[in-house]
Amino acid sequence: MGWVRGNTPVEQARLARGRLAMRGMTDDAQVWAGLIQAFDLWRAVVAGYAQAYARVGVEQPVCGYRYAMLDADRQPRVATRAERSLWWSDASGLPPAAGVQMIDTLAEGDDPALPGLLCLHALRRANDDPLAETMRQSLTATRASTQPKVPVLVVHGTVDSLVLMAQTGQAYVAAARRQAVTAIGFWEVRRAQHFDAFVNLPAMAGKVQPLLPPAFEALDQMRAHLDGGPFPADRVID
């Protein structure tokens, strides 16, 4: 989205919020974006996905991001067999989780997270870097066709501030319908965000609802449709 201008932090924040709104992040989603930032989830996501999109191994960390278990002095150490056995059940899929920490080897200065993020930003836009080209090819390969060959039912939370509804689920369904696709539906879940694990945190308790219950209901309805029942109708779930 580029750099924001402004002479004061308040003005910069106002401009940044306006730019986020232009990209489809609603005011309610922006409220919970603060929690995403507090948990450093955006950096965890982009670091992990960049490594995957680059299609390189652990010996070739993209922009200096590494993963490791740490000892008492916060130095990398080998994980025990018992620790590794818990990764599948206790980890979220992206470190930091289940004892595995993300190590930012570019971290320095007043904002230690910034150098690594700027590195990823530059790599995403580089035109003469083989690694950047591989990442672009990987991103292209993840794009879903707007003419799916199977029935599709998208369930998305309205206050998801990690994967914006306007940029993904809602936009995809609209694009498919412009292609005359009929076996596609959209369930809009009000007050649902990305992480059901967060719904009972003090800041969120009573203000959001979990996404998994309607997702399980959607699976049941799609199974019924595949067994000969009607295709699920669009819904707004309050």
PDB file of C-alpha atoms in Angstrom:
ATOM      1  CA  MET A   1       0.000   0.000   0.000  1.00  0.00           C
ATOM      2  CA  GLY A   2       3.019   2.294   0.082  1.00  0.00           C
ATOM      3  CA  TRP A   3       4.140   4.837   2.637  1.00  0.00           C
ATOM      4  CA  VAL A   4       1.830   7.193   4.488  1.00  0.00           C
ATOM      5  CA  ARG A   5       2.671  10.855   4.856  1.00  0.00           C
ATOM      6  CA  GLY A   6       1.728  13.228   7.631  1.00  0.00           C
ATOM      7  CA  ASN A   7       3.579  15.396  10.125  1.00  0.00           C
ATOM      8  CA  THR A   8       2.270  13.820  13.331  1.00  0.00           C
ATOM      9  CA  PRO A   9       1.490  10.273  14.464  1.00  0.00           C
ATOM     10  CA  VAL A  10      -2.205  11.188  14.676  1.00  0.00           C
ATOM     11  CA  GLU A  11      -2.252  12.425  11.091  1.00  0.00           C
ATOM     12  CA  GLN A  12      -0.292   9.397   9.898  1.00  0.00           C
ATOM     13  CA  ALA A  13      -2.728   7.083  11.680  1.00  0.00           C
ATOM     14  CA  ARG A  14      -5.695   8.853  10.077  1.00  0.00           C
ATOM     15  CA  LEU A  15      -4.166   8.524   6.613  1.00  0.00           C
ATOM     16  CA  ALA A  16      -3.276   4.880   7.218  1.00  0.00           C
ATOM     17  CA  ARG A  17      -6.807   4.045   8.359  1.00  0.00           C
ATOM     18  CA  GLY A  18      -8.212   5.767   5.297  1.00  0.00           C
ATOM     19  CA  ARG A  19      -5.959   3.751   3.030  1.00  0.00           C
ATOM     20  CA  LEU A  20      -6.957   0.511   4.735  1.00  0.00           C
ATOM     21  CA  ALA A  21     -10.621   1.420   4.324  1.00  0.00           C
ATOM     22  CA  MET A  22     -10.073   2.043   0.611  1.00  0.00           C
ATOM     23  CA  ARG A  23      -8.698  -1.508   0.334  1.00  0.00           C
ATOM     24  CA  GLY A  24     -11.786  -3.017   1.940  1.00  0.00           C
ATOM     25  CA  MET A  25     -10.974  -3.119   5.661  1.00  0.00           C
ATOM     26  CA  THR A  26     -14.108  -1.971   7.465  1.00  0.00           C
ATOM     27  CA  ASP A  27     -14.042   0.101  10.649  1.00  0.00           C
ATOM     28  CA  ASP A  28     -15.020  -2.963  12.701  1.00  0.00           C
ATOM     29  CA  ALA A  29     -12.269  -5.050  11.111  1.00  0.00           C
ATOM     30  CA  GLN A  30      -9.774  -2.282  11.855  1.00  0.00           C
ATOM     31  CA  VAL A  31     -10.699  -2.477  15.536  1.00  0.00           C
ATOM     32  CA  TRP A  32      -9.572  -6.112  15.656  1.00  0.00           C
ATOM     33  CA  ALA A  33      -6.573  -5.414  13.439  1.00  0.00           C
ATOM     34  CA  GLY A  34      -4.985  -3.896  16.527  1.00  0.00           C
ATOM     35  CA  LEU A  35      -5.153  -7.287  18.225  1.00  0.00           C
ATOM     36  CA  ILE A  36      -3.627  -8.950  15.162  1.00  0.00           C
ATOM     37  CA  GLN A  37      -0.791  -6.437  15.343  1.00  0.00           C
ATOM     38  CA  ALA A  38      -0.363  -6.898  19.094  1.00  0.00           C
ATOM     39  CA  PHE A  39       0.205 -10.626  18.543  1.00  0.00           C
ATOM     40  CA  ASP A  40       2.598  -9.849  15.655  1.00  0.00           C
ATOM     41  CA  LEU A  41       0.537 -12.132  13.430  1.00  0.00           C
ATOM     42  CA  TRP A  42       0.979 -10.237  10.174  1.00  0.00           C
ATOM     43  CA  ARG A  43       4.755 -10.560  10.384  1.00  0.00           C
ATOM     44  CA  ALA A  44       4.471 -14.239  11.312  1.00  0.00           C
ATOM     45  CA  VAL A  45       2.214 -14.859   8.321  1.00  0.00           C
ATOM     46  CA  VAL A  46       4.239 -12.986   5.705  1.00  0.00           C
ATOM     47  CA  ALA A  47       7.513 -14.535   6.895  1.00  0.00           C
ATOM     48  CA  GLY A  48       6.146 -18.076   6.677  1.00  0.00           C
ATOM     49  CA  TYR A  49       4.326 -17.584   3.387  1.00  0.00           C
ATOM     50  CA  ALA A  50       7.326 -15.875   1.797  1.00  0.00           C
ATOM     51  CA  GLN A  51       9.461 -18.915   2.580  1.00  0.00           C
ATOM     52  CA  ALA A  52       6.831 -21.225   1.086  1.00  0.00           C
ATOM     53  CA  TYR A  53       6.302 -19.086  -2.029  1.00  0.00           C
ATOM     54  CA  ALA A  54      10.061 -18.884  -2.571  1.00  0.00           C
ATOM     55  CA  ARG A  55      10.171 -22.712  -2.630  1.00  0.00           C
ATOM     56  CA  VAL A  56      13.440 -22.854  -0.737  1.00  0.00           C
ATOM     57  CA  GLY A  57      14.546 -24.885   2.257  1.00  0.00           C
ATOM     58  CA  VAL A  58      15.481 -23.914   5.781  1.00  0.00           C
ATOM     59  CA  GLU A  59      19.091 -23.401   4.708  1.00  0.00           C
ATOM     60  CA  GLN A  60      17.986 -20.447   2.567  1.00  0.00           C
ATOM     61  CA  PRO A  61      15.932 -18.149   4.838  1.00  0.00           C
ATOM     62  CA  VAL A  62      14.030 -15.440   2.975  1.00  0.00           C
ATOM     63  CA  CYS A  63      14.873 -11.996   4.355  1.00  0.00           C
ATOM     64  CA  GLY A  64      16.609 -13.560   7.331  1.00  0.00           C
ATOM     65  CA  TYR A  65      13.586 -15.169   8.989  1.00  0.00           C
ATOM     66  CA  ARG A  66      14.379 -18.457  10.734  1.00  0.00           C
ATOM     67  CA  TYR A  67      12.537 -20.820  13.073  1.00  0.00           C
ATOM     68  CA  ALA A  68      14.036 -22.561  16.095  1.00  0.00           C
ATOM     69  CA  MET A  69      13.497 -23.739  19.637  1.00  0.00           C
ATOM     70  CA  LEU A  70      15.396 -21.504  22.060  1.00  0.00           C
ATOM     71  CA  ASP A  71      17.349 -22.329  25.186  1.00  0.00           C
ATOM     72  CA  ALA A  72      17.370 -20.349  28.442  1.00  0.00           C
ATOM     73  CA  ASP A  73      19.728 -17.802  26.868  1.00  0.00           C
ATOM     74  CA  ARG A  74      17.405 -17.455  23.849  1.00  0.00           C
ATOM     75  CA  GLN A  75      19.859 -19.228  21.582  1.00  0.00           C
ATOM     76  CA  PRO A  76      18.698 -21.796  18.983  1.00  0.00           C
ATOM     77  CA  ARG A  77      18.725 -25.403  20.156  1.00  0.00           C
ATOM     78  CA  VAL A  78      17.617 -28.784  18.848  1.00  0.00           C
ATOM     79  CA  ALA A  79      14.011 -29.730  19.599  1.00  0.00           C
ATOM     80  CA  THR A  80      13.474 -32.863  21.653  1.00  0.00           C
ATOM     81  CA  ARG A  81      11.432 -35.777  20.352  1.00  0.00           C
ATOM     82  CA  ALA A  82       8.701 -34.990  22.899  1.00  0.00           C
ATOM     83  CA  GLU A  83       8.533 -31.376  21.716  1.00  0.00           C
ATOM     84  CA  ARG A  84       8.335 -32.417  18.077  1.00  0.00           C
ATOM     85  CA  SER A  85       5.511 -34.830  18.872  1.00  0.00           C
ATOM     86  CA  LEU A  86       3.378 -31.898  20.067  1.00  0.00           C
ATOM     87  CA  TRP A  87       3.834 -29.718  16.990  1.00  0.00           C
ATOM     88  CA  TRP A  88       0.968 -31.316  15.090  1.00  0.00           C
ATOM     89  CA  SER A  89      -1.560 -31.034  17.921  1.00  0.00           C
ATOM     90  CA  ASP A  90      -0.472 -27.847  19.687  1.00  0.00           C
ATOM     91  CA  ALA A  91       0.912 -25.628  16.920  1.00  0.00           C
ATOM     92  CA  SER A  92      -1.146 -23.295  14.758  1.00  0.00           C
ATOM     93  CA  GLY A  93       0.880 -23.995  11.626  1.00  0.00           C
ATOM     94  CA  LEU A  94       2.895 -20.798  11.775  1.00  0.00           C
ATOM     95  CA  PRO A  95       5.507 -19.985  14.432  1.00  0.00           C
ATOM     96  CA  PRO A  96       5.659 -18.733  17.060  1.00  0.00           C
ATOM     97  CA  ALA A  97       3.722 -21.753  18.312  1.00  0.00           C
ATOM     98  CA  ALA A  98       4.279 -24.829  20.471  1.00  0.00           C
ATOM     99  CA  GLY A  99       7.686 -23.578  21.559  1.00  0.00           C
ATOM    100  CA  VAL A 100       8.997 -22.827  18.064  1.00  0.00           C
ATOM    101  CA  GLN A 101      10.069 -19.191  17.802  1.00  0.00           C
ATOM    102  CA  MET A 102      10.544 -16.942  14.799  1.00  0.00           C
ATOM    103  CA  ILE A 103      14.041 -15.448  14.671  1.00  0.00           C
ATOM    104  CA  ASP A 104      14.407 -12.202  12.721  1.00  0.00           C
ATOM    105  CA  THR A 105      18.114 -11.975  11.900  1.00  0.00           C
ATOM    106  CA  LEU A 106      17.687  -8.532  10.298  1.00  0.00           C
ATOM    107  CA  ALA A 107      16.169  -7.022  13.450  1.00  0.00           C
ATOM    108  CA  GLU A 108      17.864  -3.814  14.570  1.00  0.00           C
ATOM    109  CA  GLY A 109      17.187  -0.169  15.393  1.00  0.00           C
ATOM    110  CA  ASP A 110      14.285   1.542  17.125  1.00  0.00           C
ATOM    111  CA  ASP A 111      11.781  -0.584  15.180  1.00  0.00           C
ATOM    112  CA  PRO A 112      13.568  -3.948  14.978  1.00  0.00           C
ATOM    113  CA  ALA A 113      10.787  -5.602  12.972  1.00  0.00           C
ATOM    114  CA  LEU A 114      10.970  -3.018  10.173  1.00  0.00           C
ATOM    115  CA  PRO A 115      14.139  -4.113   8.270  1.00  0.00           C
ATOM    116  CA  GLY A 116      12.831  -7.622   7.633  1.00  0.00           C
ATOM    117  CA  LEU A 117       9.439  -6.333   6.532  1.00  0.00           C
ATOM    118  CA  LEU A 118      11.054  -3.802   4.198  1.00  0.00           C
ATOM    119  CA  CYS A 119      13.141  -6.634   2.753  1.00  0.00           C
ATOM    120  CA  LEU A 120       9.981  -8.619   1.976  1.00  0.00           C
ATOM    121  CA  HIS A 121       8.329  -5.496   0.551  1.00  0.00           C
ATOM    122  CA  ALA A 122      11.266  -4.922  -1.807  1.00  0.00           C
ATOM    123  CA  LEU A 123      11.435  -8.592  -2.791  1.00  0.00           C
ATOM    124  CA  ARG A 124       7.745  -8.629  -3.662  1.00  0.00           C
ATOM    125  CA  ARG A 125       8.317  -5.795  -6.134  1.00  0.00           C
ATOM    126  CA  ALA A 126      11.744  -6.707  -7.531  1.00  0.00           C
ATOM    127  CA  ASN A 127      11.867  -7.220 -11.295  1.00  0.00           C
ATOM    128  CA  ASP A 128      15.339  -8.699 -11.755  1.00  0.00           C
ATOM    129  CA  ASP A 129      15.567 -11.143  -8.851  1.00  0.00           C
ATOM    130  CA  PRO A 130      15.089 -14.891  -9.545  1.00  0.00           C
ATOM    131  CA  LEU A 131      13.748 -15.427  -6.035  1.00  0.00           C
ATOM    132  CA  ALA A 132      11.174 -12.678  -6.519  1.00  0.00           C
ATOM    133  CA  GLU A 133      10.100 -14.254  -9.807  1.00  0.00           C
ATOM    134  CA  THR A 134       9.654 -17.628  -8.126  1.00  0.00           C
ATOM    135  CA  MET A 135       7.498 -15.988  -5.466  1.00  0.00           C
ATOM    136  CA  ARG A 136       5.337 -14.316  -8.119  1.00  0.00           C
ATOM    137  CA  GLN A 137       4.882 -17.627  -9.904  1.00  0.00           C
ATOM    138  CA  SER A 138       3.864 -19.252  -6.628  1.00  0.00           C
ATOM    139  CA  LEU A 139       1.330 -16.521  -5.928  1.00  0.00           C
ATOM    140  CA  THR A 140      -0.124 -16.940  -9.402  1.00  0.00           C
ATOM    141  CA  ALA A 141      -0.401 -20.696  -8.851  1.00  0.00           C
ATOM    142  CA  THR A 142      -2.565 -20.156  -5.749  1.00  0.00           C
ATOM    143  CA  ARG A 143      -5.244 -18.204  -7.603  1.00  0.00           C
ATOM    144  CA  ALA A 144      -8.568 -19.998  -7.695  1.00  0.00           C
ATOM    145  CA  SER A 145     -10.462 -20.190 -10.962  1.00  0.00           C
ATOM    146  CA  THR A 146     -13.652 -18.138 -11.101  1.00  0.00           C
ATOM    147  CA  GLN A 147     -15.182 -21.046 -13.005  1.00  0.00           C
ATOM    148  CA  PRO A 148     -14.919 -23.850 -10.433  1.00  0.00           C
ATOM    149  CA  LYS A 149     -15.732 -27.382 -11.536  1.00  0.00           C
ATOM    150  CA  VAL A 150     -17.318 -28.295  -8.198  1.00  0.00           C
ATOM    151  CA  PRO A 151     -19.984 -26.612  -6.035  1.00  0.00           C
ATOM    152  CA  VAL A 152     -18.514 -23.931  -3.767  1.00  0.00           C
ATOM    153  CA  LEU A 153     -19.866 -22.422  -0.550  1.00  0.00           C
ATOM    154  CA  VAL A 154     -17.760 -19.610   0.928  1.00  0.00           C
ATOM    155  CA  VAL A 155     -18.110 -18.795   4.646  1.00  0.00           C
ATOM    156  CA  HIS A 156     -16.430 -15.556   5.744  1.00  0.00           C
ATOM    157  CA  GLY A 157     -16.462 -13.396   8.855  1.00  0.00           C
ATOM    158  CA  THR A 158     -17.279  -9.727   8.367  1.00  0.00           C
ATOM    159  CA  VAL A 159     -14.617  -8.490  10.792  1.00  0.00           C
ATOM    160  CA  ASP A 160     -11.790 -10.717   9.566  1.00  0.00           C
ATOM    161  CA  SER A 161      -8.825  -8.342   9.633  1.00  0.00           C
ATOM    162  CA  LEU A 162      -6.249 -10.881   8.442  1.00  0.00           C
ATOM    163  CA  VAL A 163      -7.977 -12.057   5.249  1.00  0.00           C
ATOM    164  CA  LEU A 164     -10.323  -9.249   4.269  1.00  0.00           C
ATOM    165  CA  MET A 165     -13.775 -10.348   3.165  1.00  0.00           C
ATOM    166  CA  ALA A 166     -14.004  -7.629   0.512  1.00  0.00           C
ATOM    167  CA  GLN A 167     -10.716  -8.688  -1.074  1.00  0.00           C
ATOM    168  CA  THR A 168     -11.200 -12.458  -0.980  1.00  0.00           C
ATOM    169  CA  GLY A 169     -14.417 -14.364  -0.249  1.00  0.00           C
ATOM    170  CA  GLN A 170     -16.875 -11.687  -1.309  1.00  0.00           C
ATOM    171  CA  ALA A 171     -14.832 -10.677  -4.348  1.00  0.00           C
ATOM    172  CA  TYR A 172     -14.371 -14.284  -5.479  1.00  0.00           C
ATOM    173  CA  VAL A 173     -18.075 -15.117  -5.318  1.00  0.00           C
ATOM    174  CA  ALA A 174     -18.951 -11.937  -7.223  1.00  0.00           C
ATOM    175  CA  ALA A 175     -16.354 -12.716  -9.909  1.00  0.00           C
ATOM    176  CA  ALA A 176     -17.639 -16.282 -10.298  1.00  0.00           C
ATOM    177  CA  ARG A 177     -21.216 -15.088 -10.650  1.00  0.00           C
ATOM    178  CA  ARG A 178     -20.148 -12.691 -13.376  1.00  0.00           C
ATOM    179  CA  GLN A 179     -18.952 -15.827 -15.180  1.00  0.00           C
ATOM    180  CA  ALA A 180     -22.490 -17.238 -14.863  1.00  0.00           C
ATOM    181  CA  VAL A 181     -21.468 -19.773 -12.200  1.00  0.00           C
ATOM    182  CA  THR A 182     -24.596 -20.823 -10.317  1.00  0.00           C
ATOM    183  CA  ALA A 183     -23.382 -23.503  -7.884  1.00  0.00           C
ATOM    184  CA  ILE A 184     -21.642 -20.993  -5.644  1.00  0.00           C
ATOM    185  CA  GLY A 185     -22.895 -19.519  -2.397  1.00  0.00           C
ATOM    186  CA  PHE A 186     -21.802 -17.005   0.212  1.00  0.00           C
ATOM    187  CA  TRP A 187     -22.421 -17.002   3.940  1.00  0.00           C
ATOM    188  CA  GLU A 188     -21.569 -13.724   5.629  1.00  0.00           C
ATOM    189  CA  VAL A 189     -21.004 -14.244   9.347  1.00  0.00           C
ATOM    190  CA  ARG A 190     -21.481 -11.005  11.254  1.00  0.00           C
ATOM    191  CA  ARG A 191     -19.002 -10.244  14.050  1.00  0.00           C
ATOM    192  CA  ALA A 192     -16.788 -13.203  13.136  1.00  0.00           C
ATOM    193  CA  GLN A 193     -13.050 -12.696  12.754  1.00  0.00           C
ATOM    194  CA  HIS A 194     -10.208 -14.968  11.673  1.00  0.00           C
ATOM    195  CA  PHE A 195      -9.195 -16.803  14.848  1.00  0.00           C
ATOM    196  CA  ASP A 196     -11.808 -18.657  16.872  1.00  0.00           C
ATOM    197  CA  ALA A 197      -9.118 -19.189  19.521  1.00  0.00           C
ATOM    198  CA  PHE A 198      -9.398 -15.467  20.311  1.00  0.00           C
ATOM    199  CA  VAL A 199     -13.153 -15.200  20.909  1.00  0.00           C
ATOM    200  CA  ASN A 200     -12.877 -15.576  24.701  1.00  0.00           C
ATOM    201  CA  LEU A 201     -10.015 -13.134  25.163  1.00  0.00           C
ATOM    202  CA  PRO A 202     -11.099 -10.280  27.467  1.00  0.00           C
ATOM    203  CA  ALA A 203     -10.932  -7.741  24.636  1.00  0.00           C
ATOM    204  CA  MET A 204     -13.201  -9.835  22.395  1.00  0.00           C
ATOM    205  CA  ALA A 205     -15.464 -11.734  24.774  1.00  0.00           C
ATOM    206  CA  GLY A 206     -19.108 -11.053  23.952  1.00  0.00           C
ATOM    207  CA  LYS A 207     -18.222  -8.840  20.994  1.00  0.00           C
ATOM    208  CA  VAL A 208     -17.469 -11.459  18.349  1.00  0.00           C
ATOM    209  CA  GLN A 209     -18.833 -14.874  17.469  1.00  0.00           C
ATOM    210  CA  PRO A 210     -16.951 -18.000  16.381  1.00  0.00           C
ATOM    211  CA  LEU A 211     -16.712 -18.902  12.715  1.00  0.00           C
ATOM    212  CA  LEU A 212     -16.433 -22.681  13.056  1.00  0.00           C
ATOM    213  CA  PRO A 213     -20.101 -23.456  13.956  1.00  0.00           C
ATOM    214  CA  PRO A 214     -21.467 -21.947  10.702  1.00  0.00           C
ATOM    215  CA  ALA A 215     -18.534 -23.501   8.837  1.00  0.00           C
ATOM    216  CA  PHE A 216     -19.512 -26.956  10.129  1.00  0.00           C
ATOM    217  CA  GLU A 217     -23.146 -26.258   9.223  1.00  0.00           C
ATOM    218  CA  ALA A 218     -22.006 -25.277   5.734  1.00  0.00           C
ATOM    219  CA  LEU A 219     -20.168 -28.596   5.398  1.00  0.00           C
ATOM    220  CA  ASP A 220     -23.310 -30.474   6.429  1.00  0.00           C
ATOM    221  CA  GLN A 221     -25.445 -28.578   3.916  1.00  0.00           C
ATOM    222  CA  MET A 222     -22.940 -29.125   1.123  1.00  0.00           C
ATOM    223  CA  ARG A 223     -22.868 -32.849   1.932  1.00  0.00           C
ATOM    224  CA  ALA A 224     -26.670 -32.896   1.755  1.00  0.00           C
ATOM    225  CA  HIS A 225     -26.498 -31.100  -1.600  1.00  0.00           C
ATOM    226  CA  LEU A 226     -24.016 -33.634  -2.974  1.00  0.00           C
ATOM    227  CA  ASP A 227     -26.411 -36.371  -1.838  1.00  0.00           C
ATOM    228  CA  GLY A 228     -29.170 -34.845  -3.965  1.00  0.00           C
ATOM    229  CA  GLY A 229     -30.501 -31.968  -1.879  1.00  0.00           C
ATOM    230  CA  PRO A 230     -30.851 -28.299  -2.884  1.00  0.00           C
ATOM    231  CA  PHE A 231     -27.832 -26.030  -3.091  1.00  0.00           C
ATOM    232  CA  PRO A 232     -27.463 -23.916   0.088  1.00  0.00           C
ATOM    233  CA  ALA A 233     -28.892 -20.419  -0.245  1.00  0.00           C
ATOM    234  CA  ASP A 234     -26.875 -17.287   0.529  1.00  0.00           C
ATOM    235  CA  ARG A 235     -27.103 -16.266   4.176  1.00  0.00           C
ATOM    236  CA  VAL A 236     -26.236 -13.445   6.524  1.00  0.00           C
ATOM    237  CA  ILE A 237     -25.644 -14.992   9.942  1.00  0.00           C
ATOM    238  CA  ASP A 238     -26.067 -12.631  12.905  1.00  0.00           C
TER     239      ASP A 238
END
